[in-house]
PDB file of C-alpha atoms and ligand atoms in Angstrom:
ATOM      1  CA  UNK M  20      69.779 119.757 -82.790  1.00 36.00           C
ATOM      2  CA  UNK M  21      69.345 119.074 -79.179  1.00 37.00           C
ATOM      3  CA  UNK M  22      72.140 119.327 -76.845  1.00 36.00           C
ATOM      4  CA  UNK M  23      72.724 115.747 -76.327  1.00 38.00           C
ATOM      5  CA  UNK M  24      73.903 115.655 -80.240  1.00 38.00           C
ATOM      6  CA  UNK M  25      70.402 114.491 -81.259  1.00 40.00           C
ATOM      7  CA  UNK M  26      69.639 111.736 -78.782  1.00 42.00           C
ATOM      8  CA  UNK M  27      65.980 113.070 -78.828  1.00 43.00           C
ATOM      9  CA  UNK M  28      65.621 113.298 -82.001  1.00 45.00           C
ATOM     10  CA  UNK M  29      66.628 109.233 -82.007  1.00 40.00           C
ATOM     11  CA  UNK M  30      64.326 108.317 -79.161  1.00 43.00           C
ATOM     12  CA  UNK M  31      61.377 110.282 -81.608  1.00 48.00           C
ATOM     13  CA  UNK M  32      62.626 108.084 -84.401  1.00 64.00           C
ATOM     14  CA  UNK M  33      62.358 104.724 -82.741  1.00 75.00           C
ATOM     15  CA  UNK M  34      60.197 102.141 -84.111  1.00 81.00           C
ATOM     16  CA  UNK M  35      60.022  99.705 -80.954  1.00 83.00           C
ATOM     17  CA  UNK M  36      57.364  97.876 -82.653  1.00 89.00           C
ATOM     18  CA  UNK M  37      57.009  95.336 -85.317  1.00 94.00           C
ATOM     19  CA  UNK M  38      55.087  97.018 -88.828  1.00 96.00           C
ATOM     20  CA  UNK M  39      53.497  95.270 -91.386  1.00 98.00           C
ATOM     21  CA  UNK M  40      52.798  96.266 -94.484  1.00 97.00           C
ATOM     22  CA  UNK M  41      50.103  95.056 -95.852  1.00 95.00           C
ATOM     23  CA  UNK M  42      48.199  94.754 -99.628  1.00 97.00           C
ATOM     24  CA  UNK M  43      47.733  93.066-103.024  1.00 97.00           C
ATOM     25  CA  UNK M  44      50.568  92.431-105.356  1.00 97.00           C
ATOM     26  CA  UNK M  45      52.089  95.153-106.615  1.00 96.00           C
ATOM     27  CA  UNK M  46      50.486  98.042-103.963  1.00 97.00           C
ATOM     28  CA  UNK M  47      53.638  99.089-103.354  1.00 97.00           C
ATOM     29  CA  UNK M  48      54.528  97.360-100.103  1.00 97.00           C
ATOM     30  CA  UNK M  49      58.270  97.009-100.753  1.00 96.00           C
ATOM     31  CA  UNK M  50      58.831 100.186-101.834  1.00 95.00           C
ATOM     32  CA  UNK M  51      57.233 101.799 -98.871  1.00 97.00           C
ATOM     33  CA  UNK M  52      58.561  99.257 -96.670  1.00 97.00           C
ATOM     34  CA  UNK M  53      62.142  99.768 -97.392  1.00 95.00           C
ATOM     35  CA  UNK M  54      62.078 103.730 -96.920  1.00 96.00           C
ATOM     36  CA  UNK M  55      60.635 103.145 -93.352  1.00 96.00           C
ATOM     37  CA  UNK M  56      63.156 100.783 -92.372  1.00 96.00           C
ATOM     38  CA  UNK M  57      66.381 102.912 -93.439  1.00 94.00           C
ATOM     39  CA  UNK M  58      63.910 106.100 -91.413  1.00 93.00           C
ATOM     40  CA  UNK M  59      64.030 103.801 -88.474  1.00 93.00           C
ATOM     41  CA  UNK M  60      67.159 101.484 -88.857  1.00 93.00           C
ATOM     42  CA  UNK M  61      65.644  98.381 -88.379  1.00 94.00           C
ATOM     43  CA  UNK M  62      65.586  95.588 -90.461  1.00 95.00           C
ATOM     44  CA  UNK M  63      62.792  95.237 -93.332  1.00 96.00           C
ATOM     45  CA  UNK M  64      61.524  91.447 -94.011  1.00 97.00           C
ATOM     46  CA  UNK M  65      60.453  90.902 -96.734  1.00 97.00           C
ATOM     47  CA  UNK M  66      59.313  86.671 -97.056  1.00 98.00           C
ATOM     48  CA  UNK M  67      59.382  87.193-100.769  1.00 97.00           C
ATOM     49  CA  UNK M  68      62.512  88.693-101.387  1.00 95.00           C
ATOM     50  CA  UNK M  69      64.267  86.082 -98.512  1.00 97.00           C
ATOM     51  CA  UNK M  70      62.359  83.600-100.737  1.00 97.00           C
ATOM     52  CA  UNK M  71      63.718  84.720-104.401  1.00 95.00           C
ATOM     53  CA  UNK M  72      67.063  85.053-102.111  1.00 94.00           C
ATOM     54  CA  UNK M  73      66.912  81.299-101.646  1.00 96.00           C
ATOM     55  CA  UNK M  74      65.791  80.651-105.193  1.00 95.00           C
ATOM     56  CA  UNK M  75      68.672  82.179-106.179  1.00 93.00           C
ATOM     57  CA  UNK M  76      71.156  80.401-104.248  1.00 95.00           C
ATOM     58  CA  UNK M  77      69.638  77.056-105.053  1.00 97.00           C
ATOM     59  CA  UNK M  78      68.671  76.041-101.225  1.00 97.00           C
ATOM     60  CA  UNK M  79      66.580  73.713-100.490  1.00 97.00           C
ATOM     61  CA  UNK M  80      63.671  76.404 -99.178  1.00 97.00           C
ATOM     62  CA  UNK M  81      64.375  77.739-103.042  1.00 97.00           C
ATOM     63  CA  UNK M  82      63.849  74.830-104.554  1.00 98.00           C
ATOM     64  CA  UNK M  83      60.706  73.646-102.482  1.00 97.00           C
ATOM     65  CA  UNK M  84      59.614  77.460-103.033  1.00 97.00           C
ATOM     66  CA  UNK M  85      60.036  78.069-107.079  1.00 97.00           C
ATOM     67  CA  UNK M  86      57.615  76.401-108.655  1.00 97.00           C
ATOM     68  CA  UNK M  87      54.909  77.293-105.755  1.00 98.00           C
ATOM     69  CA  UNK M  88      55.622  81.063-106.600  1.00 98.00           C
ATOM     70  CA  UNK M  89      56.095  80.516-110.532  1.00 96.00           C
ATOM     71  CA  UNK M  90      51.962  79.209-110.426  1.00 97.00           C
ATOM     72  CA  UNK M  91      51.419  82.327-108.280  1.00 97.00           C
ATOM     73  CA  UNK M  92      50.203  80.501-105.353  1.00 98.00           C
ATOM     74  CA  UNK M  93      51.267  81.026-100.991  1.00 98.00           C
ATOM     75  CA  UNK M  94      54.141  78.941-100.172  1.00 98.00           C
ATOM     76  CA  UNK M  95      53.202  76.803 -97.073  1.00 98.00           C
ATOM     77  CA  UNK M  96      52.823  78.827 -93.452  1.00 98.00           C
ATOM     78  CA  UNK M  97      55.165  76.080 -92.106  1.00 97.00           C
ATOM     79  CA  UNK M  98      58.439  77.039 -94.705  1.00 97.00           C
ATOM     80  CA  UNK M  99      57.348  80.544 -94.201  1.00 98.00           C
ATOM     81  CA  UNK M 100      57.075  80.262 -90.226  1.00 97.00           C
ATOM     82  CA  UNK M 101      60.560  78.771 -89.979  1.00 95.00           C
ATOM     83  CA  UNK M 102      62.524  81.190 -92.103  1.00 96.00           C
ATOM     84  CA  UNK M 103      61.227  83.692 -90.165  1.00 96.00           C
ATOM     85  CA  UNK M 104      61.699  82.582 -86.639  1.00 94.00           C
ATOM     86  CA  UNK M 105      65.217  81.765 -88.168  1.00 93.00           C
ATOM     87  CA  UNK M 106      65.282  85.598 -89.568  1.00 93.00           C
ATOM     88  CA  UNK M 107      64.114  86.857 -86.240  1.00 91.00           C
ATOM     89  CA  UNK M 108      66.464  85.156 -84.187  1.00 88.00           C
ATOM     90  CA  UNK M 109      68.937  87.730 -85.202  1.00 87.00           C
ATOM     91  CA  UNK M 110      69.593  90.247 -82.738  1.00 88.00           C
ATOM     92  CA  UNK M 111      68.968  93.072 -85.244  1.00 90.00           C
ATOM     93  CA  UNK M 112      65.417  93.009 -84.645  1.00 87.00           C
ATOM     94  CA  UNK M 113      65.536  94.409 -80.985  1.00 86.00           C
ATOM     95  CA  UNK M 114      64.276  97.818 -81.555  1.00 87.00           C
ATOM     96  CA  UNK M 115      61.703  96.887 -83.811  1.00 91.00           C
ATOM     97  CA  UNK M 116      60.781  95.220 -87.272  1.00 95.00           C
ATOM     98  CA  UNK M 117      59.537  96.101 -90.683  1.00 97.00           C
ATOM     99  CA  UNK M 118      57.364  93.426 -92.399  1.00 97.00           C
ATOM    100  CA  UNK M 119      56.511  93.260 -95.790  1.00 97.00           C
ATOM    101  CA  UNK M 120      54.430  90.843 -97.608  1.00 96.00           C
ATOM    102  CA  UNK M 121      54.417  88.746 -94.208  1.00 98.00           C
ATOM    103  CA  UNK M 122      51.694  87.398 -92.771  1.00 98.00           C
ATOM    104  CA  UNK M 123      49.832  86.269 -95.390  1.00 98.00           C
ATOM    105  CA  UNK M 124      47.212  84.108 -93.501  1.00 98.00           C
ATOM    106  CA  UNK M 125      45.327  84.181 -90.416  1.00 97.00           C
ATOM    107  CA  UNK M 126      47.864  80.939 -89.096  1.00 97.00           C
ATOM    108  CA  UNK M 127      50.755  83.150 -90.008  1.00 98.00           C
ATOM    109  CA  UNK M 128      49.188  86.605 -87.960  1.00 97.00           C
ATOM    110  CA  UNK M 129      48.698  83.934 -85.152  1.00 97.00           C
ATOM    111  CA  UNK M 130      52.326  82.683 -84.937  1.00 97.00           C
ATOM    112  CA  UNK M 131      53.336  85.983 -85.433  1.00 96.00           C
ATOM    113  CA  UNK M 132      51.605  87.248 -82.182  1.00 95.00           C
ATOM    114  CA  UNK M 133      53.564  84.024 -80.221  1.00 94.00           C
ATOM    115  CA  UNK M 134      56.534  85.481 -81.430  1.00 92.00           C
ATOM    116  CA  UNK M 135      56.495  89.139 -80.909  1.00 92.00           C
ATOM    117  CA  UNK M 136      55.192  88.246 -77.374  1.00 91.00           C
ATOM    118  CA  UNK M 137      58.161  86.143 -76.401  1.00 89.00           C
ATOM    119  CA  UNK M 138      60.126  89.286 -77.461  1.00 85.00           C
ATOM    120  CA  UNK M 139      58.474  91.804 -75.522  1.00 84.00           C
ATOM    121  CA  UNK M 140      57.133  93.431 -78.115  1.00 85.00           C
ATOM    122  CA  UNK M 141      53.346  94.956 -77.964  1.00 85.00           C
ATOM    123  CA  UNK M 142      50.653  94.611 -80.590  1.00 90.00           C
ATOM    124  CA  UNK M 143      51.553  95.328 -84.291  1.00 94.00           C
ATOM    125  CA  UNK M 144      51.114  98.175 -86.490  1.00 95.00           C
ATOM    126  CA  UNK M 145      49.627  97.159 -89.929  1.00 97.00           C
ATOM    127  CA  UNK M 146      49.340  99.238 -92.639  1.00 97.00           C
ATOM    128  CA  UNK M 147      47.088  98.061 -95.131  1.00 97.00           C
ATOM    129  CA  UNK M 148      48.130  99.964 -98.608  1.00 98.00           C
ATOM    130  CA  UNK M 149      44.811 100.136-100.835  1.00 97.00           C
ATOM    131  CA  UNK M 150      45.802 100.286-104.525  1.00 97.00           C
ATOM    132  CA  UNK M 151      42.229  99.586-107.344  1.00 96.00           C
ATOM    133  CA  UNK M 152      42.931  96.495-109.870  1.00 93.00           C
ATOM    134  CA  UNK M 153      43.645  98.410-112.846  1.00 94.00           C
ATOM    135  CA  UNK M 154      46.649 101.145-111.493  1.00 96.00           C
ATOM    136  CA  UNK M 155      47.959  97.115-109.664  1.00 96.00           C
ATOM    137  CA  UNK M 156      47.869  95.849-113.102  1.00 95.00           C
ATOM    138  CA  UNK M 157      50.105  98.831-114.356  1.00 95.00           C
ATOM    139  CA  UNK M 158      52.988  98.695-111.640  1.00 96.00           C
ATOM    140  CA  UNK M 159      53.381  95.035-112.255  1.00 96.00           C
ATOM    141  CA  UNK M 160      53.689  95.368-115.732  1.00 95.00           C
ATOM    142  CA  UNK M 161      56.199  97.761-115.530  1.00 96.00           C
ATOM    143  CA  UNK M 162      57.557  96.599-112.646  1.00 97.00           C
ATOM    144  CA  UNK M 163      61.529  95.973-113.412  1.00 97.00           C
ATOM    145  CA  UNK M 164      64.016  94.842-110.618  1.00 95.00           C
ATOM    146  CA  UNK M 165      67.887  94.368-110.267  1.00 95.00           C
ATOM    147  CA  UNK M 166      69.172  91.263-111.145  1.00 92.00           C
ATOM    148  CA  UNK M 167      72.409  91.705-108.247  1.00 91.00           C
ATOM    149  CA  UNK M 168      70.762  94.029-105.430  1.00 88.00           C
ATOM    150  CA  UNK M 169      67.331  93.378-106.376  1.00 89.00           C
ATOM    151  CA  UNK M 170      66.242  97.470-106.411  1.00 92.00           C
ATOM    152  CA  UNK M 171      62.785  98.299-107.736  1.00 93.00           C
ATOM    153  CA  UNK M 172      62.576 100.231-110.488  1.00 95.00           C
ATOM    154  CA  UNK M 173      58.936 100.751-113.004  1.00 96.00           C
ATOM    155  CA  UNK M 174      59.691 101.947-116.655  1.00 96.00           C
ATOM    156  CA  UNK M 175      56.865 103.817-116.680  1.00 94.00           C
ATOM    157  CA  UNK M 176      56.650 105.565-113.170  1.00 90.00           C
ATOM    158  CA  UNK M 177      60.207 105.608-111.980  1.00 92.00           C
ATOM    159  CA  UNK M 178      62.957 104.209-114.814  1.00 95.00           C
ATOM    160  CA  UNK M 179      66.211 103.955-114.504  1.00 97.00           C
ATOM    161  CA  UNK M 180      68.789 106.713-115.695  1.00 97.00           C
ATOM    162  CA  UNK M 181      69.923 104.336-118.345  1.00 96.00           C
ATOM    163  CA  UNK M 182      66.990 101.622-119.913  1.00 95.00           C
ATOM    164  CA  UNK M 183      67.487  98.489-118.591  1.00 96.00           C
ATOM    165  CA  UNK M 184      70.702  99.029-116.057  1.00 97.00           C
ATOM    166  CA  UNK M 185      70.253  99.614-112.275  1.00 97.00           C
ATOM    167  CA  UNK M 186      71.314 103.005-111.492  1.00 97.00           C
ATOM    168  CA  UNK M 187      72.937 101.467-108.328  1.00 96.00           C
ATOM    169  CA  UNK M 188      75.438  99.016-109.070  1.00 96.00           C
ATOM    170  CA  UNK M 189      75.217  98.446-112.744  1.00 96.00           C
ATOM    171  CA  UNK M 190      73.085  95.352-112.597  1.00 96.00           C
ATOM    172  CA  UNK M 191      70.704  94.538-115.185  1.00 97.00           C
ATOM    173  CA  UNK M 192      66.870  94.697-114.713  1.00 97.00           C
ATOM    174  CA  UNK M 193      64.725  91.770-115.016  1.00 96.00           C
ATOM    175  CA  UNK M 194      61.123  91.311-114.521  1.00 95.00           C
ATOM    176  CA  UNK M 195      59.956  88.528-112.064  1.00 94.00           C
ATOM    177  CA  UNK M 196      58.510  85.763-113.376  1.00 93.00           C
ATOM    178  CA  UNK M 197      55.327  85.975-111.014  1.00 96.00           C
ATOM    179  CA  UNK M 198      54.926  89.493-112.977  1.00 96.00           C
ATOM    180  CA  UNK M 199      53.664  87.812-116.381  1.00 95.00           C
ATOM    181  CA  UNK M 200      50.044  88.714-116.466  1.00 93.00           C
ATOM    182  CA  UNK M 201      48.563  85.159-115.984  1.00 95.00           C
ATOM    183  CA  UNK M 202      50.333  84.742-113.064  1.00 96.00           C
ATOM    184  CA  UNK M 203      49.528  88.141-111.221  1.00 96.00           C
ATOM    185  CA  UNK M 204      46.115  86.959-112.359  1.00 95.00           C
ATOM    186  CA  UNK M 205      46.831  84.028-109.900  1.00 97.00           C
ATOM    187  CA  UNK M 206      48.127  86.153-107.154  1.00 97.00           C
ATOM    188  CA  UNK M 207      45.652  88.490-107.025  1.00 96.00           C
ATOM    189  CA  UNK M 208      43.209  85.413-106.657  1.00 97.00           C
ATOM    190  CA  UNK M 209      45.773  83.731-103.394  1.00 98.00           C
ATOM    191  CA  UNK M 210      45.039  87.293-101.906  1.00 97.00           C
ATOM    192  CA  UNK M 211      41.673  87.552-102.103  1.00 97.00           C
ATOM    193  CA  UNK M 212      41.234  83.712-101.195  1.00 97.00           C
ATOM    194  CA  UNK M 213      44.107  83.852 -98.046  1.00 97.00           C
ATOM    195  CA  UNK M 214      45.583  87.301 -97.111  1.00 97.00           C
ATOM    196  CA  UNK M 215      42.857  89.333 -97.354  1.00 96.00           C
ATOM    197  CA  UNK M 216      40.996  88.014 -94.430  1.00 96.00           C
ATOM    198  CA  UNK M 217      43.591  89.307 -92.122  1.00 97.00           C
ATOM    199  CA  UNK M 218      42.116  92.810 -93.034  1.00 96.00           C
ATOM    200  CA  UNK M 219      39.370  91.723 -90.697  1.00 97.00           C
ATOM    201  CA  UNK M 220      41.268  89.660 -88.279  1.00 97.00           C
ATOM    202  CA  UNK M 221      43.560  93.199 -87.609  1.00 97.00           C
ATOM    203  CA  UNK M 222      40.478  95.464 -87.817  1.00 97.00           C
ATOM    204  CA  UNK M 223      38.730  93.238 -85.114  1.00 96.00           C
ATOM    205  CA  UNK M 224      42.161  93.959 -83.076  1.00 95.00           C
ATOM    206  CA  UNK M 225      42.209  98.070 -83.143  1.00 94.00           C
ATOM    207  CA  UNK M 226      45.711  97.765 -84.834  1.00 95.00           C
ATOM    208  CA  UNK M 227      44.606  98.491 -88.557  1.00 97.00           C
ATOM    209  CA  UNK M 228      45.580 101.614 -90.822  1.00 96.00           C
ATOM    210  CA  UNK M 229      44.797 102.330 -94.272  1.00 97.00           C
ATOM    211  CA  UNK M 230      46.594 104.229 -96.328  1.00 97.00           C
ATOM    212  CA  UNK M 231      45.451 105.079-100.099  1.00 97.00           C
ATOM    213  CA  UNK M 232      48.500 103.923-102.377  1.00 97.00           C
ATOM    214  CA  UNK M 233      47.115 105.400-105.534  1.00 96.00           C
ATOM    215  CA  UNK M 234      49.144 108.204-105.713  1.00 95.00           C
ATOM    216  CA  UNK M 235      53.093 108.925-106.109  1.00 95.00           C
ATOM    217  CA  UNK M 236      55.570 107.019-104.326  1.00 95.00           C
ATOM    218  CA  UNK M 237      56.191 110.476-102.302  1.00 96.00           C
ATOM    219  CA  UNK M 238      52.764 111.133-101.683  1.00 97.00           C
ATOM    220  CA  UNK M 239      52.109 107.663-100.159  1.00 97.00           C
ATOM    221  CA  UNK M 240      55.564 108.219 -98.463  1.00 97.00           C
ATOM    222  CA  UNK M 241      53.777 111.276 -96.594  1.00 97.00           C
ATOM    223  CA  UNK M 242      50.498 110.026 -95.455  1.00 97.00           C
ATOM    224  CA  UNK M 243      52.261 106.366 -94.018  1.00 96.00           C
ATOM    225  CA  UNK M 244      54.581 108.941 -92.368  1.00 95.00           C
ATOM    226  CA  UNK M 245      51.840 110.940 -90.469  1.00 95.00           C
ATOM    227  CA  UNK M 246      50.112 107.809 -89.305  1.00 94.00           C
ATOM    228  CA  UNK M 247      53.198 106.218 -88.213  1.00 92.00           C
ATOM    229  CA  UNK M 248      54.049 109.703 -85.969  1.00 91.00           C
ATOM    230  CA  UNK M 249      50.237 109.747 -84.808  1.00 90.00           C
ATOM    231  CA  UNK M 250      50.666 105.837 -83.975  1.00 87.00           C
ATOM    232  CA  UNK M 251      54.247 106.717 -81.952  1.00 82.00           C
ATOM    233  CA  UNK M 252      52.494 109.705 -80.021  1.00 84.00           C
ATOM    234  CA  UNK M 253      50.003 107.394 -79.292  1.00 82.00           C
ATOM    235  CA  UNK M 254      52.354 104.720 -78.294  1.00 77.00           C
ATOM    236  CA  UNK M 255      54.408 107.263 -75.824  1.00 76.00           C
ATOM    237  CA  UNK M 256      51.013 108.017 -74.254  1.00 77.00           C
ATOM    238  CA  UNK M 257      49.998 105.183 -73.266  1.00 73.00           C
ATOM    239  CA  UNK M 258      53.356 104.278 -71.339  1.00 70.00           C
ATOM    240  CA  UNK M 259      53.055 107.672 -69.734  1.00 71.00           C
ATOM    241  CA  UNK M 260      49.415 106.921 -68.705  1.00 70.00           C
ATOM    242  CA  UNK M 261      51.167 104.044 -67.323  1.00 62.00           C
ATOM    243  CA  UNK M 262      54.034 105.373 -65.169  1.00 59.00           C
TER     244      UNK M 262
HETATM  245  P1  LIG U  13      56.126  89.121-102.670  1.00 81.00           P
HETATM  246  O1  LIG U  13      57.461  89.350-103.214  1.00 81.00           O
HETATM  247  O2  LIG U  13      55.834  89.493-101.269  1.00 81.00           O
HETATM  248  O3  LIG U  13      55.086  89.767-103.668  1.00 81.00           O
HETATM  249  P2  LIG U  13      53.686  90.529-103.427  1.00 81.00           P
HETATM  250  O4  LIG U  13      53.131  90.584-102.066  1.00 81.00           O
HETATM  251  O5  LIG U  13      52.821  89.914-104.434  1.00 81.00           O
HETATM  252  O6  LIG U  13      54.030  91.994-103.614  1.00 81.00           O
HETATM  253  P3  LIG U  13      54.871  92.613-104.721  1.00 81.00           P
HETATM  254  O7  LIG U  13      56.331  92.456-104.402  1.00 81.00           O
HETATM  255  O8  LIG U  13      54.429  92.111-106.064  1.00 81.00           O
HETATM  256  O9  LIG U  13      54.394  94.133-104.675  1.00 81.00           O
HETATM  257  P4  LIG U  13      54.676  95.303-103.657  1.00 81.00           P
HETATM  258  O10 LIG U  13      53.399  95.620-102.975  1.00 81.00           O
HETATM  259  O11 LIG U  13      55.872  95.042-102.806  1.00 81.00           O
HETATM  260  O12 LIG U  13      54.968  96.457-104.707  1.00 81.00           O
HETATM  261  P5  LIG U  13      56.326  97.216-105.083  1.00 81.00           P
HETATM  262  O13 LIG U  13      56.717  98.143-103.997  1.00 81.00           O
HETATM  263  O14 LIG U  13      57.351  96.286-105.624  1.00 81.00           O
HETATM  264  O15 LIG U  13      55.758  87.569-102.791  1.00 81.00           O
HETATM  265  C1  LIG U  13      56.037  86.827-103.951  1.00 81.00           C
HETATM  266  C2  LIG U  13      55.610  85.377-103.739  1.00 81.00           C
HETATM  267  O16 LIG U  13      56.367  84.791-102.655  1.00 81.00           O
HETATM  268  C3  LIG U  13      54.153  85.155-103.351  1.00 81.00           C
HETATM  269  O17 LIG U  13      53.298  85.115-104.476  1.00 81.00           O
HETATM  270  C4  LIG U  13      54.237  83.817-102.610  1.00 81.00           C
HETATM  271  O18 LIG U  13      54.323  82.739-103.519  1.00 81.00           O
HETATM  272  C5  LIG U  13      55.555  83.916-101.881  1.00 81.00           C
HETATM  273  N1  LIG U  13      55.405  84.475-100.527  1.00 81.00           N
HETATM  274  C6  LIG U  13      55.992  85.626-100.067  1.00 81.00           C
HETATM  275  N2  LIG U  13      55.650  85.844 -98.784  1.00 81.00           N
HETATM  276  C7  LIG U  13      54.836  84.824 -98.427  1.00 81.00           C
HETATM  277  C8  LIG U  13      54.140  84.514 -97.231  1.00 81.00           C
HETATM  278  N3  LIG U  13      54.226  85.300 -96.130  1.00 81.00           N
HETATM  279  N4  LIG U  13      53.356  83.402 -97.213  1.00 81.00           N
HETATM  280  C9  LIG U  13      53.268  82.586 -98.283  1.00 81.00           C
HETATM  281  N5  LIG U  13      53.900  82.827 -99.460  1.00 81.00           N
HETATM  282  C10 LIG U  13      54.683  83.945 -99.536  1.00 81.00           C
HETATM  283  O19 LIG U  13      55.754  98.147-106.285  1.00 81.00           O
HETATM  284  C11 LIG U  13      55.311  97.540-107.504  1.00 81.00           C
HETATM  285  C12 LIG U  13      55.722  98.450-108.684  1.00 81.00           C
HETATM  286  O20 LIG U  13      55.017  99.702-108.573  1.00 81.00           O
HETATM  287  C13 LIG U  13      57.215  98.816-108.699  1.00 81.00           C
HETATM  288  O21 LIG U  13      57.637  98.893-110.030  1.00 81.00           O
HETATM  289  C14 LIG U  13      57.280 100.218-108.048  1.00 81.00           C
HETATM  290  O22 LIG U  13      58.337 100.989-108.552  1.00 81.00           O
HETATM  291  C15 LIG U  13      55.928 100.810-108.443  1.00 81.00           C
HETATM  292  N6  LIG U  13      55.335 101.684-107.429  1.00 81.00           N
HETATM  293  C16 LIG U  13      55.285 101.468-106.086  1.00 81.00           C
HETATM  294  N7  LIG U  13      54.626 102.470-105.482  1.00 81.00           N
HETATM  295  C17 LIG U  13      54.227 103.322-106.477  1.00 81.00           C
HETATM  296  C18 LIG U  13      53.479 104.544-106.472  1.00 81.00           C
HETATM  297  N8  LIG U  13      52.993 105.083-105.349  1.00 81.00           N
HETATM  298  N9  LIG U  13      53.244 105.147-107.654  1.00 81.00           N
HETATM  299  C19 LIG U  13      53.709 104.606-108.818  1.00 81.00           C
HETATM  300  N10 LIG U  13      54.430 103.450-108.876  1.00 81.00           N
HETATM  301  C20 LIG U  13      54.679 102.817-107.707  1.00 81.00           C
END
């Protein structure tokens, strides 16, 4: 530990940049998401989980939302633009962002860019997670999730300690209704048709990574973690070039 009771050790670990995970259904974009934001503590924002959030609670977004997502289709850039300007407003954000499953279209990307530039923050890191059809189909299939903290557990990759129980609180498991296979049919279709375009749209802007997702949660942990350090070193050289 350094002598300044790890104060370098934070500055290595800040994010100071928004992330944006990036991929088809079921890649494993939450799951990776949510271990880099508790690495960095910033906030991960996730438009589908803030989505089934509002479901839940019966808002009006919910409402408006449900039956888009039940046919497996985007909700509409403007509902998604405002709950996350709303989101972002928070101060939480400051030292940097973890998106998941957000953008989604080129429209989105653009707003995005608006936004982070009113906050000072530089270009975006995405981190496109490549995952083939079949090993997608799998995951979402077994694909189980919390019904009170909404944790992510698969019964065939990682299951809970007791079937059907979350290990964390006790809460049952349930398995989304956009999971049923006609409907991740549907989904895979809206990212093909909508999302997927931003793979060029980044690439075009120097800012894209790929990652292979195809093998254990750990494994994929590891490589995302090397390219974020090579991305941070980079980062930290450019300022210095700078000074
Ligand atoms: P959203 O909730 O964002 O769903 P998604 O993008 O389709 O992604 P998923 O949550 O299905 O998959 P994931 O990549 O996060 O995988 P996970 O880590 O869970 O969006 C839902 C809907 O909301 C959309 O269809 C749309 O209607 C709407 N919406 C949301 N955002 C929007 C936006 N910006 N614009 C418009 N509409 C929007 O992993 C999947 C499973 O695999 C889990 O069981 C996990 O345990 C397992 N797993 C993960 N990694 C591994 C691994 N390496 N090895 C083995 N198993 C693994």
């Amino acid at each position: 530990m350094s002598r300044d009771g790890g104060t370098n050790e934070a500055k290595t670990m800040a994010l100071n940049r928004a992330l944006i995970f990036f991929g088809p259904p079921g890649a494993g974009k939450g799951t990776q998401a949510k271990k880099v934001a508790e690495k960095y503590h910033v906030p991960h924002l996730s438009t589908g989980d803030m989505f089934r959030d509002a479901i839940a609670r019966n808002t009006e977004l919910g409402r408006l939302a449900k039956p888009i997502m039940d046919r497996g289709d985007l909700v509409p850039d403007d509902l998604v633009m405002s709950m996350v300007e709303e989101r972002l407003s928070s101060p939480d954000s400051a030292g940097g962002v973890v998106f998941d499953g957000f953008p989604r279209t080129v429209p989105q990307a653009q707003k995005l860019e608006a936004i982070l530039e009113r906050r000072g923050f530089g270009k975006p890191l995405v981190v496109d997670i490549e995952v083939d059809a079949n090993t997608l189909l799998h995951r979402i299939a077994g694909r189980r999730m919390c019904s009170k903290d909404g944790e992510i557990y698969n019964i065939y990759d990682a299951p809970p300690k007791s079937p059907g129980v979350c290990d964390r609180d006790g809460g049952s498991l349930v398995q989304r209704p956009d999971d049923q296979p006609e409907i991740f049919r549907e989904r895979l279709l809206a990212y093909e048709r909508q999302t997927k375009p931003l793979e060029d749209y980044y690439r075009r802007q120097g800012v894209l990574e790929t990652v292979d997702g195809s093998g254990s949660v750990e494994k994929v942990t590891g490589a995302l973690a090397a390219i974020l350090e090579r991305a941070q070193q980079e980062a930290q050289q450019g300022r210095d070039g700078h000074l």
